[in-house]
Coordinates of C-alpha atoms in Angstrom, one line a residue:
M13 CA 154.2 128.6 145.4
E14 CA 156.1 128.7 142.1
K15 CA 158.2 131.6 143.3
E16 CA 159.3 129.7 146.5
N17 CA 162.8 128.6 145.5
I18 CA 163.7 126.1 148.2
A19 CA 167.3 124.9 148.1
V20 CA 168.8 121.8 149.8
G21 CA 172.5 121.0 150.5
L22 CA 173.8 117.7 151.7
D23 CA 177.2 117.6 153.4
I24 CA 178.5 114.0 153.5
G25 CA 181.4 114.3 156.0
T26 CA 183.6 111.7 157.7
T27 CA 182.1 112.4 161.2
K28 CA 178.6 113.8 160.4
I29 CA 176.1 114.1 157.6
V30 CA 174.1 117.4 157.4
A31 CA 171.0 118.0 155.3
M32 CA 170.1 121.7 155.2
I33 CA 167.0 123.3 153.7
G34 CA 166.9 127.0 153.0
K35 CA 165.7 129.8 150.9
K36 CA 166.8 133.4 150.1
N37 CA 164.7 136.0 152.0
E38 CA 163.7 139.5 150.7
Y39 CA 167.0 140.9 151.9
G40 CA 169.0 138.4 149.9
K41 CA 170.1 136.5 153.0
L42 CA 169.8 132.7 153.5
E43 CA 166.9 131.7 155.7
I44 CA 167.4 128.2 157.2
L45 CA 164.1 126.3 157.2
G46 CA 165.3 123.1 158.6
V47 CA 168.4 121.0 159.4
G48 CA 168.9 117.3 159.9
K49 CA 172.1 115.8 161.3
S50 CA 173.2 112.2 161.7
K51 CA 176.4 110.4 162.7
S52 CA 178.3 109.5 159.5
L53 CA 178.7 105.8 159.2
G54 CA 180.3 104.2 156.2
V55 CA 182.5 107.2 155.3
A56 CA 186.3 107.4 155.9
R57 CA 188.5 110.4 154.9
G58 CA 185.7 111.8 152.8
V59 CA 185.1 108.6 150.8
V60 CA 182.2 106.2 151.0
N61 CA 183.4 102.8 152.1
N62 CA 180.1 101.2 153.1
I63 CA 177.1 102.0 150.9
T64 CA 174.5 100.5 153.2
Q65 CA 175.5 102.4 156.3
T66 CA 175.9 105.7 154.3
I67 CA 172.4 105.3 152.9
Q68 CA 171.0 104.9 156.4
S69 CA 172.9 107.9 157.7
I70 CA 171.7 110.1 154.7
Q71 CA 168.1 108.9 155.2
Q72 CA 168.2 109.8 158.9
A73 CA 169.6 113.3 158.1
I74 CA 167.0 113.9 155.4
N75 CA 164.1 112.7 157.6
D76 CA 165.2 115.0 160.4
A77 CA 165.5 118.0 158.0
E78 CA 162.0 117.3 156.6
T79 CA 160.5 116.9 160.1
N80 CA 162.1 120.2 161.3
S81 CA 161.1 122.2 158.2
G82 CA 157.7 120.8 157.0
Y83 CA 159.1 120.4 153.5
K84 CA 159.6 117.2 151.4
I85 CA 163.0 117.0 149.8
K86 CA 163.2 116.1 146.1
D87 CA 166.8 116.7 145.2
V88 CA 170.1 117.9 146.8
V89 CA 173.4 119.6 145.9
V90 CA 176.2 117.4 147.3
G91 CA 179.7 118.2 148.4
I92 CA 182.6 116.1 147.0
A93 CA 185.8 115.6 149.0
G94 CA 188.3 112.9 149.8
Q95 CA 192.0 112.2 149.3
H96 CA 191.3 111.1 145.7
I97 CA 190.8 114.7 144.7
R98 CA 193.7 116.4 142.9
S99 CA 194.0 119.5 140.7
I100 CA 196.0 120.5 137.7
Q101 CA 196.7 123.6 135.8
H102 CA 195.9 123.4 132.0
T103 CA 196.0 125.8 129.1
D104 CA 193.9 125.2 126.0
Y105 CA 193.0 127.2 122.9
I106 CA 190.9 127.1 119.7
S107 CA 191.6 128.7 116.3
R108 CA 188.6 130.5 114.9
S109 CA 187.9 130.2 111.2
N110 CA 186.7 133.8 110.9
P111 CA 188.5 136.3 113.2
E112 CA 186.2 139.1 111.9
E113 CA 183.3 137.5 113.7
V114 CA 182.5 138.5 117.3
I115 CA 183.4 135.8 119.9
G116 CA 180.3 134.2 121.2
G117 CA 178.9 131.4 123.3
N118 CA 179.6 128.8 120.7
D119 CA 183.4 129.5 120.8
I120 CA 183.3 129.1 124.5
Q121 CA 181.6 125.8 124.2
L122 CA 184.3 124.6 121.7
L123 CA 186.9 125.5 124.4
I124 CA 185.0 123.5 127.0
D125 CA 184.9 120.5 124.7
Q126 CA 188.7 120.8 124.2
V127 CA 189.2 120.6 127.9
N128 CA 186.9 117.7 128.1
K129 CA 189.2 115.7 125.9
L130 CA 192.1 115.9 128.4
A131 CA 193.6 112.5 129.0
M132 CA 193.3 111.5 132.7
L133 CA 194.8 108.6 134.7
P134 CA 192.8 105.3 134.6
G135 CA 189.6 105.6 136.7
E136 CA 189.8 109.4 137.0
E137 CA 187.4 112.0 135.7
I138 CA 187.3 115.8 135.5
I139 CA 184.8 117.1 138.0
H140 CA 185.5 120.9 138.0
V141 CA 186.7 123.2 135.2
L142 CA 187.6 126.6 136.7
P143 CA 188.7 129.3 134.1
Q144 CA 191.5 131.5 135.3
E145 CA 191.9 134.1 132.5
F146 CA 191.5 134.4 128.7
K147 CA 193.9 135.4 125.9
I148 CA 192.8 136.6 122.5
D149 CA 195.6 136.7 119.8
G150 CA 198.2 136.9 122.5
Q151 CA 196.5 139.7 124.5
S152 CA 196.3 138.5 128.1
E153 CA 194.3 139.2 131.3
I154 CA 191.0 139.2 129.5
K155 CA 188.2 138.3 131.9
E156 CA 185.2 138.5 129.5
P157 CA 186.0 137.4 125.9
I158 CA 182.4 137.4 124.6
G159 CA 181.8 140.4 122.2
M160 CA 185.5 140.8 121.3
Y161 CA 187.2 139.9 118.0
G162 CA 190.1 137.6 117.4
G163 CA 191.4 134.4 115.7
R164 CA 193.0 132.5 118.6
L165 CA 191.0 132.2 121.8
E166 CA 193.0 130.8 124.7
S167 CA 192.3 130.2 128.3
S168 CA 194.1 128.8 131.4
F169 CA 192.1 126.5 133.6
H170 CA 192.2 125.1 137.1
V171 CA 191.0 121.5 136.5
V172 CA 189.9 119.4 139.5
V173 CA 190.1 115.7 139.1
G174 CA 188.7 112.8 141.1
Q175 CA 188.1 109.0 141.2
A176 CA 185.1 108.3 139.1
S177 CA 184.1 105.3 141.3
S178 CA 184.2 107.3 144.5
I179 CA 181.9 110.0 143.0
R180 CA 179.5 107.4 141.6
N181 CA 179.3 105.7 144.9
V182 CA 178.1 109.1 146.4
G183 CA 175.5 109.3 143.6
R184 CA 174.3 105.7 144.2
C185 CA 173.9 106.5 148.0
I186 CA 171.8 109.6 147.1
Q187 CA 169.6 107.8 144.6
S188 CA 169.1 104.8 146.9
S189 CA 168.0 107.2 149.7
G190 CA 165.0 108.1 147.6
I191 CA 166.1 111.5 146.4
E192 CA 167.8 113.0 143.3
L193 CA 171.1 114.6 142.7
S194 CA 170.8 118.1 141.4
G195 CA 174.4 119.1 141.6
L196 CA 177.9 118.4 142.8
T197 CA 180.5 120.8 144.1
L198 CA 183.9 120.5 145.6
E199 CA 183.6 121.0 149.4
P200 CA 186.3 123.7 149.8
L201 CA 184.6 125.7 147.1
A202 CA 181.2 125.4 148.9
S203 CA 182.9 126.5 152.2
S204 CA 184.6 129.4 150.5
D205 CA 181.2 130.7 149.3
A206 CA 179.9 130.6 152.8
V207 CA 182.8 132.2 154.8
L208 CA 184.9 134.4 152.4
S209 CA 184.1 137.9 151.2
Q210 CA 184.6 139.0 147.6
E211 CA 187.2 141.5 148.8
E212 CA 189.3 138.6 150.4
K213 CA 189.1 136.6 147.2
E214 CA 190.3 139.6 145.2
A215 CA 193.1 140.4 147.7
G216 CA 194.3 136.8 147.9
V217 CA 193.3 134.3 150.6
A218 CA 193.8 130.7 151.6
L219 CA 190.8 128.9 153.0
I220 CA 191.7 125.9 155.2
D221 CA 188.6 123.7 156.0
I222 CA 189.6 121.3 158.8
G223 CA 187.0 118.5 158.7
G224 CA 186.8 115.1 160.5
G225 CA 188.6 113.0 157.9
T226 CA 190.3 115.5 155.6
T227 CA 191.6 119.1 155.5
D228 CA 190.7 121.0 152.4
L229 CA 192.5 123.9 150.9
A230 CA 191.3 126.5 148.4
I231 CA 193.4 129.5 147.3
F232 CA 191.9 132.6 145.7
K233 CA 193.7 135.6 144.0
D234 CA 192.1 138.4 141.9
G235 CA 188.7 136.9 142.6
I236 CA 189.7 133.6 140.9
I237 CA 190.3 130.1 142.4
R238 CA 194.0 129.4 141.9
H239 CA 194.7 126.2 143.7
T240 CA 192.9 123.4 145.5
A241 CA 194.2 120.5 147.6
V242 CA 192.9 117.8 149.9
I243 CA 195.1 116.7 152.9
P244 CA 194.0 113.2 154.1
F245 CA 194.1 114.1 157.8
G246 CA 191.5 115.9 159.9
G247 CA 190.1 116.1 163.4
N248 CA 189.7 112.3 163.7
V249 CA 193.5 111.6 163.7
I250 CA 193.8 114.1 166.7
T251 CA 191.1 112.1 168.5
D252 CA 192.9 108.8 167.7
D253 CA 196.2 110.3 169.0
I254 CA 194.5 111.3 172.3
K255 CA 192.9 107.8 172.6
E256 CA 196.3 106.1 172.2
G257 CA 198.3 108.6 174.2
C258 CA 196.0 108.7 177.2
S259 CA 194.8 105.0 176.9
I260 CA 191.1 106.0 176.9
I261 CA 188.1 105.1 174.7
E262 CA 187.3 107.2 171.6
K263 CA 184.2 108.8 173.0
Q264 CA 186.2 110.1 176.0
A265 CA 189.0 111.3 173.7
E266 CA 186.6 113.3 171.5
L267 CA 185.0 114.9 174.6
L268 CA 188.5 115.8 176.0
K269 CA 189.5 117.4 172.7
V270 CA 186.3 119.4 172.4
K271 CA 186.0 120.5 176.1
F272 CA 189.7 120.9 177.2
G273 CA 191.8 120.6 174.1
S274 CA 194.2 123.3 173.0
A275 CA 196.7 123.5 170.2
W276 CA 199.1 125.6 172.2
P277 CA 200.6 123.6 175.2
G278 CA 202.1 126.8 176.8
E279 CA 198.6 127.9 177.8
N280 CA 198.1 125.1 180.3
K281 CA 199.7 124.9 183.8
D282 CA 201.5 121.7 184.9
N283 CA 199.0 121.1 187.7
E284 CA 195.8 121.3 185.6
I285 CA 194.3 117.8 185.6
V286 CA 191.0 116.3 184.5
S287 CA 189.6 113.1 185.8
I288 CA 188.0 110.6 183.4
P289 CA 185.6 107.9 184.8
G290 CA 187.1 104.4 184.7
L291 CA 185.5 101.6 182.6
R292 CA 183.2 99.1 184.3
G293 CA 184.0 100.2 187.8
R294 CA 187.7 100.7 187.4
E295 CA 189.5 103.6 189.0
P296 CA 189.1 107.0 187.4
K297 CA 192.0 108.1 185.2
E298 CA 193.7 111.4 185.7
I299 CA 195.0 113.2 182.6
S300 CA 197.2 116.3 182.6
L301 CA 195.8 119.1 180.3
K302 CA 199.4 120.1 179.4
N303 CA 200.1 116.5 178.1
L304 CA 196.8 116.6 176.3
S305 CA 197.7 119.9 174.6
K306 CA 201.1 118.4 173.6
I307 CA 199.4 115.5 171.9
I308 CA 197.0 117.8 170.0
H309 CA 199.8 120.3 169.2
A310 CA 202.0 117.7 167.5
R311 CA 199.3 116.5 165.2
V312 CA 197.9 120.0 164.4
V313 CA 201.4 121.2 163.5
E314 CA 201.8 118.2 161.1
I315 CA 198.5 119.0 159.4
I316 CA 199.1 122.8 159.1
E317 CA 202.7 122.2 157.8
Q318 CA 201.3 119.9 155.0
V319 CA 198.7 122.6 154.1
F320 CA 201.4 125.3 154.1
T321 CA 203.5 123.1 151.8
E322 CA 200.6 123.4 149.3
V323 CA 200.4 127.1 149.8
K324 CA 204.1 127.4 149.1
A325 CA 203.7 125.2 146.0
Y326 CA 201.2 127.8 144.7
G327 CA 203.9 130.4 145.1
H328 CA 202.5 132.8 147.6
E329 CA 205.9 134.5 148.1
D330 CA 205.8 135.8 144.5
P331 CA 204.6 139.5 144.8
R332 CA 202.0 138.9 142.1
K333 CA 200.6 135.9 144.0
K334 CA 200.8 137.3 147.5
L335 CA 197.8 136.4 149.7
I336 CA 197.1 139.8 151.2
A337 CA 194.0 138.6 153.2
G338 CA 196.1 135.7 154.7
I339 CA 194.4 132.5 155.9
V340 CA 190.8 131.8 156.9
L341 CA 190.1 128.7 159.0
T342 CA 186.8 126.9 159.0
G343 CA 185.3 123.5 159.6
G344 CA 184.9 121.7 162.9
G345 CA 188.7 121.7 163.5
A346 CA 188.7 125.5 163.5
Q347 CA 186.9 125.4 166.8
L348 CA 190.0 124.0 168.6
K349 CA 191.3 126.5 171.1
H350 CA 194.4 128.5 170.1
I351 CA 194.5 127.0 166.6
K352 CA 194.4 130.5 165.1
Q353 CA 197.6 131.5 167.0
L354 CA 199.4 128.3 166.0
V355 CA 198.6 128.8 162.3
E356 CA 199.9 132.3 162.5
Y357 CA 203.0 131.1 164.2
I358 CA 203.7 128.4 161.6
T359 CA 202.8 130.4 158.5
G360 CA 203.6 134.0 159.5
M361 CA 200.3 135.0 157.8
D362 CA 197.3 136.8 159.2
T363 CA 194.6 134.3 160.2
R364 CA 191.0 134.5 161.2
I365 CA 188.2 131.9 161.9
G366 CA 185.6 131.8 159.1
Y367 CA 181.9 131.8 160.2
P368 CA 179.0 131.5 157.7
N369 CA 176.9 134.1 159.6
E370 CA 177.5 136.9 157.0
H371 CA 175.2 135.1 154.6
L372 CA 172.6 134.0 157.1
A373 CA 169.3 135.8 158.0
G374 CA 169.3 137.7 161.3
N375 CA 166.9 135.3 163.0
S376 CA 169.0 132.2 162.2
D377 CA 169.8 129.8 165.0
E378 CA 173.2 130.7 166.5
E379 CA 174.3 127.0 166.1
F380 CA 174.3 127.3 162.3
S381 CA 176.8 130.2 162.4
S382 CA 179.4 127.8 163.6
P383 CA 182.3 126.9 161.3
L384 CA 181.0 123.3 161.6
Y385 CA 178.2 124.2 159.2
A386 CA 180.2 126.3 156.7
T387 CA 180.2 123.6 154.0
A388 CA 176.4 122.9 154.4
V389 CA 175.6 126.6 154.1
G390 CA 177.8 126.8 151.0
L391 CA 176.0 123.9 149.4
V392 CA 172.6 125.5 150.0
M393 CA 173.9 128.8 148.5
N394 CA 175.1 126.8 145.5
S395 CA 171.6 125.2 145.2
I396 CA 170.1 128.7 145.3
C397 CA 172.4 129.9 142.5
N398 CA 171.2 127.0 140.3
N399 CA 167.6 128.2 140.9
T400 CA 166.6 124.7 142.0
Q401 CA 163.2 123.9 143.5
S402 CA 164.6 121.1 145.7
A403 CA 161.8 120.8 148.2
I404 CA 158.1 121.4 148.4
R405 CA 155.7 121.8 151.3
K406 CA 154.5 118.4 152.6
E407 CA 150.8 119.3 152.4
E408 CA 151.2 119.8 148.6
V409 CA 152.4 116.3 148.0
V410 CA 150.3 114.2 150.4
P411 CA 148.5 112.1 147.8
Q412 CA 151.7 111.3 145.9
R413 CA 153.8 110.7 149.0
T414 CA 151.5 108.0 150.2
V415 CA 152.4 105.9 147.2
Y416 CA 156.0 107.1 147.3
Y417 CA 156.7 105.6 150.7
R418 CA 155.2 102.2 149.9
E419 CA 157.2 101.7 146.7
P420 CA 160.7 100.3 146.7
V421 CA 163.5 102.8 146.5
V422 CA 164.5 102.0 143.0
E423 CA 161.0 102.5 141.6
T424 CA 160.8 105.8 143.5
V425 CA 163.9 107.0 141.8
E426 CA 162.5 106.1 138.3
R427 CA 159.2 107.7 139.0
F428 CA 160.6 111.1 140.1
E429 CA 163.5 111.4 137.8
P430 CA 161.6 112.8 134.8
E431 CA 160.2 115.5 137.1
V432 CA 163.6 116.5 138.5
E433 CA 165.4 116.5 135.2
E434 CA 162.7 118.7 133.7
V435 CA 163.3 121.3 136.3
Q436 CA 167.0 121.2 135.8
T437 CA 166.9 121.6 132.0
Q438 CA 164.5 124.5 132.2
V439 CA 165.6 126.6 135.2
P440 CA 169.4 127.4 134.4
V441 CA 168.3 129.2 131.2
Y442 CA 167.2 132.2 133.2
S443 CA 170.4 132.7 135.1
K444 CA 172.8 132.0 132.3
N445 CA 172.1 135.2 130.5
E446 CA 173.4 137.2 133.5
E447 CA 176.5 135.0 134.2
S448 CA 180.0 135.8 133.2
T449 CA 181.8 133.6 130.7
G450 CA 183.8 131.9 133.5
E451 CA 180.6 131.0 135.3
K452 CA 179.1 129.7 132.1
I453 CA 182.1 127.4 131.6
K454 CA 181.8 126.0 135.1
R455 CA 178.1 125.5 135.0
S456 CA 177.9 124.1 131.5
F457 CA 180.7 121.6 132.2
F458 CA 179.2 120.7 135.6
D459 CA 175.6 120.2 134.4
R460 CA 176.9 117.8 131.8
Y461 CA 178.9 116.0 134.5
V462 CA 175.9 115.5 136.8
D463 CA 173.9 114.2 133.8
K464 CA 176.7 111.8 133.1
I465 CA 176.5 110.4 136.6
K466 CA 172.8 110.1 136.4
D467 CA 173.0 108.2 133.1
F468 CA 175.6 105.9 134.6
L469 CA 173.3 105.1 137.7
D470 CA 170.3 104.6 135.4
N471 CA 172.2 102.1 133.2
A472 CA 173.5 100.3 136.2
E473 CA 170.0 99.6 137.5

């Protein structure tokens, strides 16, 4: 069973929490072994605001995934989102004492340490360091500096920053749920891994992930992440608008949006009406589908215009920055009827809906090919890249698990932490030899950041 690399992703969204267990099959595709889903309680706009409720929701999703798969989850890769996320462009360099020596891994590490010293606003921490391109002695557009000669090694970085407290709250929820944190990744980056092709990333593409609480943007050009942003509006505000505009309860508003909603009012005739049952014996309420579409249209236009402002801030009109592959929509909001046409109308850019089915095994349940699961699939793929062994078959751990369930959660975390950390420190060594320098920088920085969160949680016990 050593060879069975089981990966687990945990998508903590505003409307739902998804735990997904998977592994790579012999054809290199992702085979889904089990999925658990629960209503997300205690999360607003991608940020935890009630620890207890979030823990309960995570535990329910984890238990469902374990029941459906027959595996016991040890650790997870978690997606980070929320309006506290922001990104900056930064250029840094080191001067090498001996330019006649070949540039090696130590020089790259020194460059990472330089970036780590960046001064952030109070309460903020760097959570992603994404290298753009390298320069050696003024020679630009170098993608792989290792093995070259030079005195001044310079690189431009896309640095993603977030509120330390928000990220630690996520870590606390994971640990208190009786599992470990094996990795963190920005949710739009996870979604991009699931729905974008390498050709699109090379040509230039904007990924728009419309979730329940936030809308995430990730822009790629020349195969490199160039810009990220989080808009603090998602599908939930559309539901709220319907609730207020039609004077109905939230459950009915959500159902109306999913079943009859359209982002393009012109598609509905004036006489199309849907009847909603009245509350507690009251008269049924009749709602015009054209009016419903007008409510949805107004809010979707606002969200897309805010996202497009970020795309323009990136400078997509510059010929060198042109997004030839256009826009890819994913997330639950991408399922709204006629949203593709509306986005094309507002932006003037080619648009498609992004499905994660390209990476899934042929026998996968059709449900998991939905844009709704793009982030969860991307997180599992991230876990596979880290070579984690995040879950083991239940029959292998029966004697230990009997004790595990009877102990308090805090003791469980202490008991299993040495085991998980041992896997983490050993496994990445095998993949790092084959990684590009850019990947090394991302992974090295991120491994240390996850360790930092673990240390913080342990010291807070």
